[in-house]
Short mmCIF file of C-alpha atoms and ligand atoms in Angstrom, two decimals:
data_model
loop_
_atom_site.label_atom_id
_atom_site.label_comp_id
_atom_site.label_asym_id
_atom_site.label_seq_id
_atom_site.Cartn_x
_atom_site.Cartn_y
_atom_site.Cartn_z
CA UNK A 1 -19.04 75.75 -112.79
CA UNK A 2 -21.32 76.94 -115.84
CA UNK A 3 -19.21 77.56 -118.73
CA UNK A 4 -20.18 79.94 -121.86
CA UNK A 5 -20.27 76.60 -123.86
CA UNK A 6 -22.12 74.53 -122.09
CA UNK A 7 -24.88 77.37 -120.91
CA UNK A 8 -27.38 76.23 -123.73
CA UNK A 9 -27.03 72.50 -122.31
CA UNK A 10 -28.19 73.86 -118.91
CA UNK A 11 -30.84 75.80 -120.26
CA UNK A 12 -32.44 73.55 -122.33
CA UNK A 13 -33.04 71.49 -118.63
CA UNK A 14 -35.44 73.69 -117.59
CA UNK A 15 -38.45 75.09 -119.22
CA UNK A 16 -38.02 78.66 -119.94
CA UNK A 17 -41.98 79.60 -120.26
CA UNK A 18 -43.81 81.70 -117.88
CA UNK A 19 -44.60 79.83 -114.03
CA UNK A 20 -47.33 80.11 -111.93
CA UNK A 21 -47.82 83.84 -110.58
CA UNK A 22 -46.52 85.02 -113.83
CA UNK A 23 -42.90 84.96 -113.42
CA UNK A 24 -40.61 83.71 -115.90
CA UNK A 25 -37.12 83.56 -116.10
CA UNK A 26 -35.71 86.83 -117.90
CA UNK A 27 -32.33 88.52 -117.63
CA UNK A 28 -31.26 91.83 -118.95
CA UNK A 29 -28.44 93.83 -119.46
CA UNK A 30 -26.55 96.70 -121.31
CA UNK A 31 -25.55 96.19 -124.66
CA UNK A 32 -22.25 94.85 -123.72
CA UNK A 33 -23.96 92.25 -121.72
CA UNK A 34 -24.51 89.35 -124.92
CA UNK A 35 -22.56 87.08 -123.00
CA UNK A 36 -23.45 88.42 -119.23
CA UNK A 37 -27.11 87.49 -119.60
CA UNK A 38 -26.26 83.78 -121.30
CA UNK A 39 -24.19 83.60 -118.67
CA UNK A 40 -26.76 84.67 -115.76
CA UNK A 41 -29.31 82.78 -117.65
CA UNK A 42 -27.49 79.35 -117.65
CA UNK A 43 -27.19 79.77 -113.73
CA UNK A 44 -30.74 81.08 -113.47
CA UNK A 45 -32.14 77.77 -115.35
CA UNK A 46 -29.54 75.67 -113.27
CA UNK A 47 -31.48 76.88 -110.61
CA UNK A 48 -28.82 78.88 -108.89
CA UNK A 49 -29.40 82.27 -106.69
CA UNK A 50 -30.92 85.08 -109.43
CA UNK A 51 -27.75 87.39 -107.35
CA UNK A 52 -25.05 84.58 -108.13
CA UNK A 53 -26.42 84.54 -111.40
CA UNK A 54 -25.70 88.02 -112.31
CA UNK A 55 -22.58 88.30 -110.53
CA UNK A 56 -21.37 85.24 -112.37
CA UNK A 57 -22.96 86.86 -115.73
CA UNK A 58 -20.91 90.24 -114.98
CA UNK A 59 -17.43 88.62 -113.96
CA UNK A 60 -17.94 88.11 -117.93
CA UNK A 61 -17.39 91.57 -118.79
CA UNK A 62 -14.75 92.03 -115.33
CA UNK A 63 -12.45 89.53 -116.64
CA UNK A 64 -12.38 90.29 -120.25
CA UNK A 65 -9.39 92.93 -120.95
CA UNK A 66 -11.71 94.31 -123.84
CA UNK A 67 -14.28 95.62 -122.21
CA UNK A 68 -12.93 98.96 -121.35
CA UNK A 69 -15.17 100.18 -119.03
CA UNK A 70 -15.81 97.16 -116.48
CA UNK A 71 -13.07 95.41 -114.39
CA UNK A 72 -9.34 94.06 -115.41
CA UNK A 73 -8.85 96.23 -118.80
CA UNK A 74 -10.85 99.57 -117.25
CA UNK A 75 -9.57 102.73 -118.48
CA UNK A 76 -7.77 104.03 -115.28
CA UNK A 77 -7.80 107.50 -113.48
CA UNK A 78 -5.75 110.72 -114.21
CA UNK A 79 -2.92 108.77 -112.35
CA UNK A 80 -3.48 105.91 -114.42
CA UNK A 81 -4.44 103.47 -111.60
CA UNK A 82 -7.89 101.34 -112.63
CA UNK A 83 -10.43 102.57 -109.58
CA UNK A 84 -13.40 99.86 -109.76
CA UNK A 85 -17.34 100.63 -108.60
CA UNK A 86 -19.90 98.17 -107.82
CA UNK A 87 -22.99 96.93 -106.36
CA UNK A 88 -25.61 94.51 -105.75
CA UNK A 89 -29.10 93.86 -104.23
CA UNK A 90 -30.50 90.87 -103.35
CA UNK A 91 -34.50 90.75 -103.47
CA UNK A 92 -36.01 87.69 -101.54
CA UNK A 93 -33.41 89.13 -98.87
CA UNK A 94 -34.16 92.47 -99.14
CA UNK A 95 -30.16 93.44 -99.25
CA UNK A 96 -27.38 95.28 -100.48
CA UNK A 97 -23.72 95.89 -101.00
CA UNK A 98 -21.46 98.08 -102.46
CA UNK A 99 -17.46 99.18 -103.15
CA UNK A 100 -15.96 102.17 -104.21
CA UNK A 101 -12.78 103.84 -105.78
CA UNK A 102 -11.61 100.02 -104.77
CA UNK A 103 -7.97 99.29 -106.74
CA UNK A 104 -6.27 96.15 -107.71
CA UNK A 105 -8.95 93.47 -107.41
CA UNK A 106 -10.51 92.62 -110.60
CA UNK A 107 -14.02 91.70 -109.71
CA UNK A 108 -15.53 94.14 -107.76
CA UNK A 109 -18.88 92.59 -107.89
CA UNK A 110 -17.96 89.81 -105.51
CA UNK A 111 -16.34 91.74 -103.27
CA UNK A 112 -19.39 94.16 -102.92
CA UNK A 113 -21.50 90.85 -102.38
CA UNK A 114 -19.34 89.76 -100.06
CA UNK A 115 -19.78 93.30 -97.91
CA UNK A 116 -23.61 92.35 -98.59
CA UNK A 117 -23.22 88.95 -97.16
CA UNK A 118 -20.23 88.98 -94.57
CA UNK A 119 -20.60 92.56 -92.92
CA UNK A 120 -22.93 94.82 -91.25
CA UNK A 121 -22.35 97.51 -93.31
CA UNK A 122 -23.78 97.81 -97.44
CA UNK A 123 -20.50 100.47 -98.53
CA UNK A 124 -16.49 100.34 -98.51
CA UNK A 125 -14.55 102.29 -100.09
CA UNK A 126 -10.97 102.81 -101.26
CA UNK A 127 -8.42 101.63 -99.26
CA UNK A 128 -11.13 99.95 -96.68
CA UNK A 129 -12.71 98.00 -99.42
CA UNK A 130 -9.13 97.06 -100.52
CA UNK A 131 -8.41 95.61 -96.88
CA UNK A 132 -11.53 93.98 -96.32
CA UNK A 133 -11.21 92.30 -100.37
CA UNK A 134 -7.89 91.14 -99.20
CA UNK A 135 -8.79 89.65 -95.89
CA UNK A 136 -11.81 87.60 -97.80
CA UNK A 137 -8.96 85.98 -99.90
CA UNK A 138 -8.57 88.18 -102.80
CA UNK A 139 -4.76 88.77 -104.55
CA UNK A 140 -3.71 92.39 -105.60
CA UNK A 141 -3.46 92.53 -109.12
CA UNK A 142 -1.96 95.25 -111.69
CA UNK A 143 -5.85 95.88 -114.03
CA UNK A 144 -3.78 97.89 -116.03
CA UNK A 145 -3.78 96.23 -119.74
CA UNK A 146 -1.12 97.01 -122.50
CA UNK A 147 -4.13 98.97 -124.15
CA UNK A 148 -5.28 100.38 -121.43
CA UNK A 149 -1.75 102.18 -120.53
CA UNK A 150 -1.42 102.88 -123.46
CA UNK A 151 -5.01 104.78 -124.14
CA UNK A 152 -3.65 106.91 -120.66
CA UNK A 153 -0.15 108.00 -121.99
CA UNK A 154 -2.25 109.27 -125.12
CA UNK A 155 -4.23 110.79 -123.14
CA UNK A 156 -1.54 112.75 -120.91
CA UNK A 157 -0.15 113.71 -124.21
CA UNK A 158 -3.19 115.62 -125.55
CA UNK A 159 -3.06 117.63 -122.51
CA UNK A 160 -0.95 120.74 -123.60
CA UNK A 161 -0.20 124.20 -121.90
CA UNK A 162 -1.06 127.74 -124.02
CA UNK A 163 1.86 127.06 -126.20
CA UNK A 164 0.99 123.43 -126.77
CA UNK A 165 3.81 122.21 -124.87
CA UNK A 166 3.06 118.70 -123.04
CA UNK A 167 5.38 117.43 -120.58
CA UNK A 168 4.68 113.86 -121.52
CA UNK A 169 5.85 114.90 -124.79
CA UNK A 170 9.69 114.31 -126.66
CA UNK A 171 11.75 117.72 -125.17
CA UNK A 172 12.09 121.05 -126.89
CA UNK A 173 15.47 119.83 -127.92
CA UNK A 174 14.09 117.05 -129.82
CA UNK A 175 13.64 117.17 -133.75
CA UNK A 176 10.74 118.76 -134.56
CA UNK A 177 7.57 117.48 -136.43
CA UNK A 178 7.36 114.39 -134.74
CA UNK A 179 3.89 113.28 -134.92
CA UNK A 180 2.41 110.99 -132.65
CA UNK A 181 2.58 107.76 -134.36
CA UNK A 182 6.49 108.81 -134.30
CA UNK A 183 5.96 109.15 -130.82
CA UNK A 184 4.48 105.64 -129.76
CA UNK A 185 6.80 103.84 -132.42
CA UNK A 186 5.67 100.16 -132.40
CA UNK A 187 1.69 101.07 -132.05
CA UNK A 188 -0.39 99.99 -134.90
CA UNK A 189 -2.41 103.07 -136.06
CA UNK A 190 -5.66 101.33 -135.04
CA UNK A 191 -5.01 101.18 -131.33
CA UNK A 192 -3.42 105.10 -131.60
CA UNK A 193 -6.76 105.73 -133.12
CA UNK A 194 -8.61 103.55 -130.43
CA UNK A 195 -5.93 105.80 -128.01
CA UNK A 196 -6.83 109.08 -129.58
CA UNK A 197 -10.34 108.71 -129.32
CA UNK A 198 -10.41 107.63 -125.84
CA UNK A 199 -8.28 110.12 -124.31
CA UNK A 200 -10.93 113.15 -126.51
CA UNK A 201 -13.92 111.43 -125.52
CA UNK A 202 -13.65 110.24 -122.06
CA UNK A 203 -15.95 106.55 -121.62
CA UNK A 204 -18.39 105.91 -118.62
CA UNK A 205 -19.51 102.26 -120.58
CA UNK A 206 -20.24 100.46 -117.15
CA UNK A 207 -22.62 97.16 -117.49
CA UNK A 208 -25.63 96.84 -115.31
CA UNK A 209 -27.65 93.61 -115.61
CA UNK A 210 -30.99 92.16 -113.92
CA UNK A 211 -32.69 89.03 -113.39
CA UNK A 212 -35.83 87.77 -112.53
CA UNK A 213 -36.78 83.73 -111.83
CA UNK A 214 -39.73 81.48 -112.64
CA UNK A 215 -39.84 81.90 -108.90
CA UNK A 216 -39.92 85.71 -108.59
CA UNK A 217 -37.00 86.18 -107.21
CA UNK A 218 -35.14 88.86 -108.83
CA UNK A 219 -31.12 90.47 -107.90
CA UNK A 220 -29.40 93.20 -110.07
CA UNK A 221 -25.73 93.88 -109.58
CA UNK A 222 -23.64 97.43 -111.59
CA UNK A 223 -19.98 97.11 -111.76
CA UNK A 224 -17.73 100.09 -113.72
CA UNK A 225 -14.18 101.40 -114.10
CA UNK A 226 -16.42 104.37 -113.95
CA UNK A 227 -15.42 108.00 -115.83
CA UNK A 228 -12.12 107.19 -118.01
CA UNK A 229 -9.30 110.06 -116.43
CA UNK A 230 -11.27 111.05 -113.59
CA UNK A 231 -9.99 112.48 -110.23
CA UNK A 232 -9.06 110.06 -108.09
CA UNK A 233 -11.51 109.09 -105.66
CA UNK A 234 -14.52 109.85 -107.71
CA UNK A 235 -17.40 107.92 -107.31
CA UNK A 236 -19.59 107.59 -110.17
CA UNK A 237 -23.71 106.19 -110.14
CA UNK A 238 -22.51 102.73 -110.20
CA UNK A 239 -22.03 101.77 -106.61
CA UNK A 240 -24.87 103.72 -105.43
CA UNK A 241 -28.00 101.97 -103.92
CA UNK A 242 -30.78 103.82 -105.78
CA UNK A 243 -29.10 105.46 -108.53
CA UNK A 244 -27.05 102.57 -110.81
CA UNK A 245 -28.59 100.05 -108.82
CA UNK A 246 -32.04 99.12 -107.03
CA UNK A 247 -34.16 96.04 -106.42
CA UNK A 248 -37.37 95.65 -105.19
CA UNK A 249 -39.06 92.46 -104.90
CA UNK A 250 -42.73 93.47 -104.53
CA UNK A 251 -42.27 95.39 -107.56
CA UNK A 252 -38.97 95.24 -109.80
CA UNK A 253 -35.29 96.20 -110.26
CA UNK A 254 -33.88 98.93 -112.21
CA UNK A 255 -29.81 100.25 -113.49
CA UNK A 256 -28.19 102.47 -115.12
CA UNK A 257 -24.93 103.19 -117.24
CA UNK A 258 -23.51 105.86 -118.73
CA UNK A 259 -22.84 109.32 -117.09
CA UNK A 260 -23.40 108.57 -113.52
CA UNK A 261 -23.19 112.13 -112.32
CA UNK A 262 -26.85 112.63 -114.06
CA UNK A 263 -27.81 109.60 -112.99
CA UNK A 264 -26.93 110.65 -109.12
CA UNK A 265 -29.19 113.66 -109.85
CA UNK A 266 -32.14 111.57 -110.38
CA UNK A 267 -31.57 108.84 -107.77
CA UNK A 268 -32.83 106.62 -111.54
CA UNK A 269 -32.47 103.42 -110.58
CA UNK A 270 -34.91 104.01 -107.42
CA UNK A 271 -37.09 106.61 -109.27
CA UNK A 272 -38.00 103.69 -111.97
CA UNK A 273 -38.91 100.88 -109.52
CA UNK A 274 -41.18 103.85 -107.70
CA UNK A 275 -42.48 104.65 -111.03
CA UNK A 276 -43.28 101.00 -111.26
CA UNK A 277 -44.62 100.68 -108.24
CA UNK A 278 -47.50 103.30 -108.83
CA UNK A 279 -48.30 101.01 -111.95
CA UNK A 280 -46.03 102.60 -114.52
CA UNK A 281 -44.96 100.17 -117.44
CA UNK A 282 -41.35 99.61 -117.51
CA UNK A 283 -40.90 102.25 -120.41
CA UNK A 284 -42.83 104.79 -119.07
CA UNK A 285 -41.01 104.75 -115.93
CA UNK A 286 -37.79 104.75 -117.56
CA UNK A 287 -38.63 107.37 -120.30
CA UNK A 288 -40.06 109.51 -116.85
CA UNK A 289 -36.90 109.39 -115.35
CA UNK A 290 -35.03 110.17 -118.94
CA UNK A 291 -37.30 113.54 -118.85
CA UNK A 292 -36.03 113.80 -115.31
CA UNK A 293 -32.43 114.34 -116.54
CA UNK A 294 -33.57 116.07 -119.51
CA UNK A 295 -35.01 118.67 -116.79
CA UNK A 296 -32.03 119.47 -115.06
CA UNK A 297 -30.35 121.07 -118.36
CA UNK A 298 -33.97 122.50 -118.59
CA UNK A 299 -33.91 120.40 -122.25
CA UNK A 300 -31.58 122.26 -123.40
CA UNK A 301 -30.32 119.99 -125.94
CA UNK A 302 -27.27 121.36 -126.72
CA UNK A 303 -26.24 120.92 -123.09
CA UNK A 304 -27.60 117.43 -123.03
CA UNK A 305 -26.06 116.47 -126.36
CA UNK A 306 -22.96 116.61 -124.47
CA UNK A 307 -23.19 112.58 -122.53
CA UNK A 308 -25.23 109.56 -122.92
CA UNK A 309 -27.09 107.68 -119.92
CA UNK A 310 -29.01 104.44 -120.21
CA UNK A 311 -31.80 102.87 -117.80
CA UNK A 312 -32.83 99.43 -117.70
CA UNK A 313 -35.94 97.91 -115.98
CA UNK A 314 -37.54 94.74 -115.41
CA UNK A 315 -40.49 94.17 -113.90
CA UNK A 316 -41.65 91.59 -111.65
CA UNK A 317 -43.91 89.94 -113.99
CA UNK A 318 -41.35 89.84 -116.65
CA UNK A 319 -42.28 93.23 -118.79
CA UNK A 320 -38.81 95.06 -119.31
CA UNK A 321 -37.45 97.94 -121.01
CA UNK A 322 -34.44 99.42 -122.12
CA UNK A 323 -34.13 103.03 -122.52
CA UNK A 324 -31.65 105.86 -124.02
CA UNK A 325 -31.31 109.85 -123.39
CA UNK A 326 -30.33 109.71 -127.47
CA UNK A 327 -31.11 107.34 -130.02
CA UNK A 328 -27.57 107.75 -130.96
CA UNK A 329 -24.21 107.81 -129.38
CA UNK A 330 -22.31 110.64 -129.26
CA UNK A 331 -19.42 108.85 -130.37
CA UNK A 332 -18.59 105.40 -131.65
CA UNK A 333 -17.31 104.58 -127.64
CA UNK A 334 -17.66 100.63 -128.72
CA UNK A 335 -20.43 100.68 -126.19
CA UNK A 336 -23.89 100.86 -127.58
CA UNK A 337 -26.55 103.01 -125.97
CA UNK A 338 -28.87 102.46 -128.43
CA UNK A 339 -29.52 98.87 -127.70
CA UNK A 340 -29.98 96.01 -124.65
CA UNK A 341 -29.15 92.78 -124.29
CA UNK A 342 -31.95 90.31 -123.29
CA UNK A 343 -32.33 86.51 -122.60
CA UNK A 344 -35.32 84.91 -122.20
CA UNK A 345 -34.10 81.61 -122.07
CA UNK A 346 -35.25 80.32 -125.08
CA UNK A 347 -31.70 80.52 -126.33
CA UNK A 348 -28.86 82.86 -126.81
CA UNK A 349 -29.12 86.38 -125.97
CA UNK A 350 -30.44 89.44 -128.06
CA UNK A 351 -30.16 92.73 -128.58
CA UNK A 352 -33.56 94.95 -128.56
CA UNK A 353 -33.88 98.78 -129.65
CA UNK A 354 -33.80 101.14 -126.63
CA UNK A 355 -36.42 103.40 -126.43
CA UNK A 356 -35.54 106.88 -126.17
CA UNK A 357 -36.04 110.44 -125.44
CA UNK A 358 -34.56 112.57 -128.13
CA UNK A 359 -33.37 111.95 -131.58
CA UNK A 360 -29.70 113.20 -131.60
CA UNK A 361 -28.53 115.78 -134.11
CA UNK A 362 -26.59 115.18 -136.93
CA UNK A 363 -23.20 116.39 -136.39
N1 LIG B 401 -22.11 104.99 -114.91
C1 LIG B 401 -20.76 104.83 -114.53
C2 LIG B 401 -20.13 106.02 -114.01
O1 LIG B 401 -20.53 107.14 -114.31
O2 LIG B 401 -19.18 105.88 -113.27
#
């Protein structure tokens, strides 16, 4: 088992230059992918499967409770239960899995492999994906974090009716002029402020992350806690071959995070490896697809300035890009758009500049 620590030991086994055919080993990610890609890397040079590499380099970000946007830690649904999203393709195999709206098992990304590798179907969802996670060996566990829960009672607080009454609020009866630090006694103000800003501005964070080997081979794999409060049930970009996800191995792979419901729109992920395929470079196909969604508000900026959306794309000789709707967030969502991680294996991973579509507006 590849550690973070000892990842630099296994790198520096293999060469990381360019291989015959032009391959070389590369992985990329979304910016909150540092420790994904030294992760994927150090399996990549160890000269494990590019997909276990990426799955192993994701289970980063599904394991660690501050990430909240991926995994154990997630922010949850309106009901407050953590619904996870994930996929991955497999290029020298040509294959693909998926899960959606699946609950209680922290690492969606194996589980979707495992519908890749042990079934004859690429998608479960819900309470099917739960069952068949289960029956490969997987324990039920609460993904709900003390932050987390907390960031969702804030959140049912700020909901009010016309008279600003909420019912997750102290009664009527109660003394007035309690604010809401009196209300979550015990909270330091930095998490209610974390809290606050969650529950106003609503995360899709997400990491997607992609490999390529000295060999060629390349896998991608998306995993999300997908839109923070969203219905139950919905399914965001993430788990959807095509859009937060696709993998060809004649030509590239491509992913997505951010608002998936654009993404969906634009089948991205797919649209990029086509663009690629008719000889696009990595950032022209992704900044193609970024006009794409920039269509479908007809530019209106003001529309658009609502949400952010990322692509990422790799190609199979190694070229990559990252790319942004906005060269700036629309909030400080501790998840940033504006950059990519990258590791080359010449040592730890990077972040490069996006490139991107529109410069946002000052607010
Ligand atoms: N891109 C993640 C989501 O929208 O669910």
């Amino acid at each position: 088992m590849l550690s973070r620590r000892n990842w630099m030991a296994g790198a520096a086994a293999l060469p990381a230059a360019a291989q015959p055919g032009g391959a070389k080993n590369i992985v990329i990610a979304s910016s909150n992918g540092l420790d994904c890609c030294n992760i994927a890397m150090a399996h990549i040079c160890a000269g494990k499967d590019t997909l276990d590499a990426v799955v192993a380099g994701v289970n980063v970000n599904e394991n660690d409770p501050a990430d909240d946007s991926v995994g154990y830690g997630g922010l949850p649904n309106e009901e407050g239960v953590v619904e996870l999203d994930a996929s991955v393709m497999h290029g020298p195999t040509r294959r693909a899995g998926a899960v959606a709206s699946l609950r209680n098992i922290k690492n969606p990304s194996k589980v979707a492999k495992l519908v890749m590798e042990q079934t004859d179907h690429i998608m479960l969802v819900g309470e099917g994906a739960l069952r068949f996670a289960k029956a490969m060996g997987f324990s039920e566990e609460n993904l709900l974090t003390e932050k987390s829960r907390l960031a969702w009672m804030v959140w049912k607080r700020t909901l009010r009716d016309g008279r600003g009454h909420s019912n997750w609020s102290d009664g009527l009866d109660a003394p007035p002029g309690k604010d809401m630090a009196a209300q979550f006694p015990g909270v330091s103000g930095e998490l209610l402020a974390y809290a606050l800003d969650r529950a106003m501005y609503p995360v899709t964070g997400t990491i997607n992350c992609l490999a390529l080997n000295a060999k060629g081979e390349m896998s991608g794999c998306t995993t999300t806690s997908g839109l923070a409060w969203k219905i139950p049930g919905r399914v965001g970009d993430s788990p959807i071959i095509g859009s937060g996800l696709y993998v060809d191995q004649e030509v590239g792979a491509a992913g997505s995070t951010g608002r998936g419901e654009e993404n969906i729109r634009v089948a991205g992920a797919h649209s990029i490896v086509e663009n690629m395929r008719h000889g696009m470079s990595p950032k022209d196909a992704v900044l193609d697809v970024l006009k794409r969604v920039s269509r479908n508000y007809n530019h209106d900026k003001a529309r658009l300035n609502r949400f952010d959306i990322n692509f990422y794309a790799l190609r199979k000789d190694g070229a990559y890009a990252g790319g942004s709707l906005w060269n700036g967030q629309f909030r400080n969502t501790g998840f940033n758009s504006r950059r990519f991680a990258i590791n080359d294996g010449s040592g730890n991973s990077r972040l490069e500049d996006c490139i991107f579509l529109y410069e946002r507006p000052k607010a």
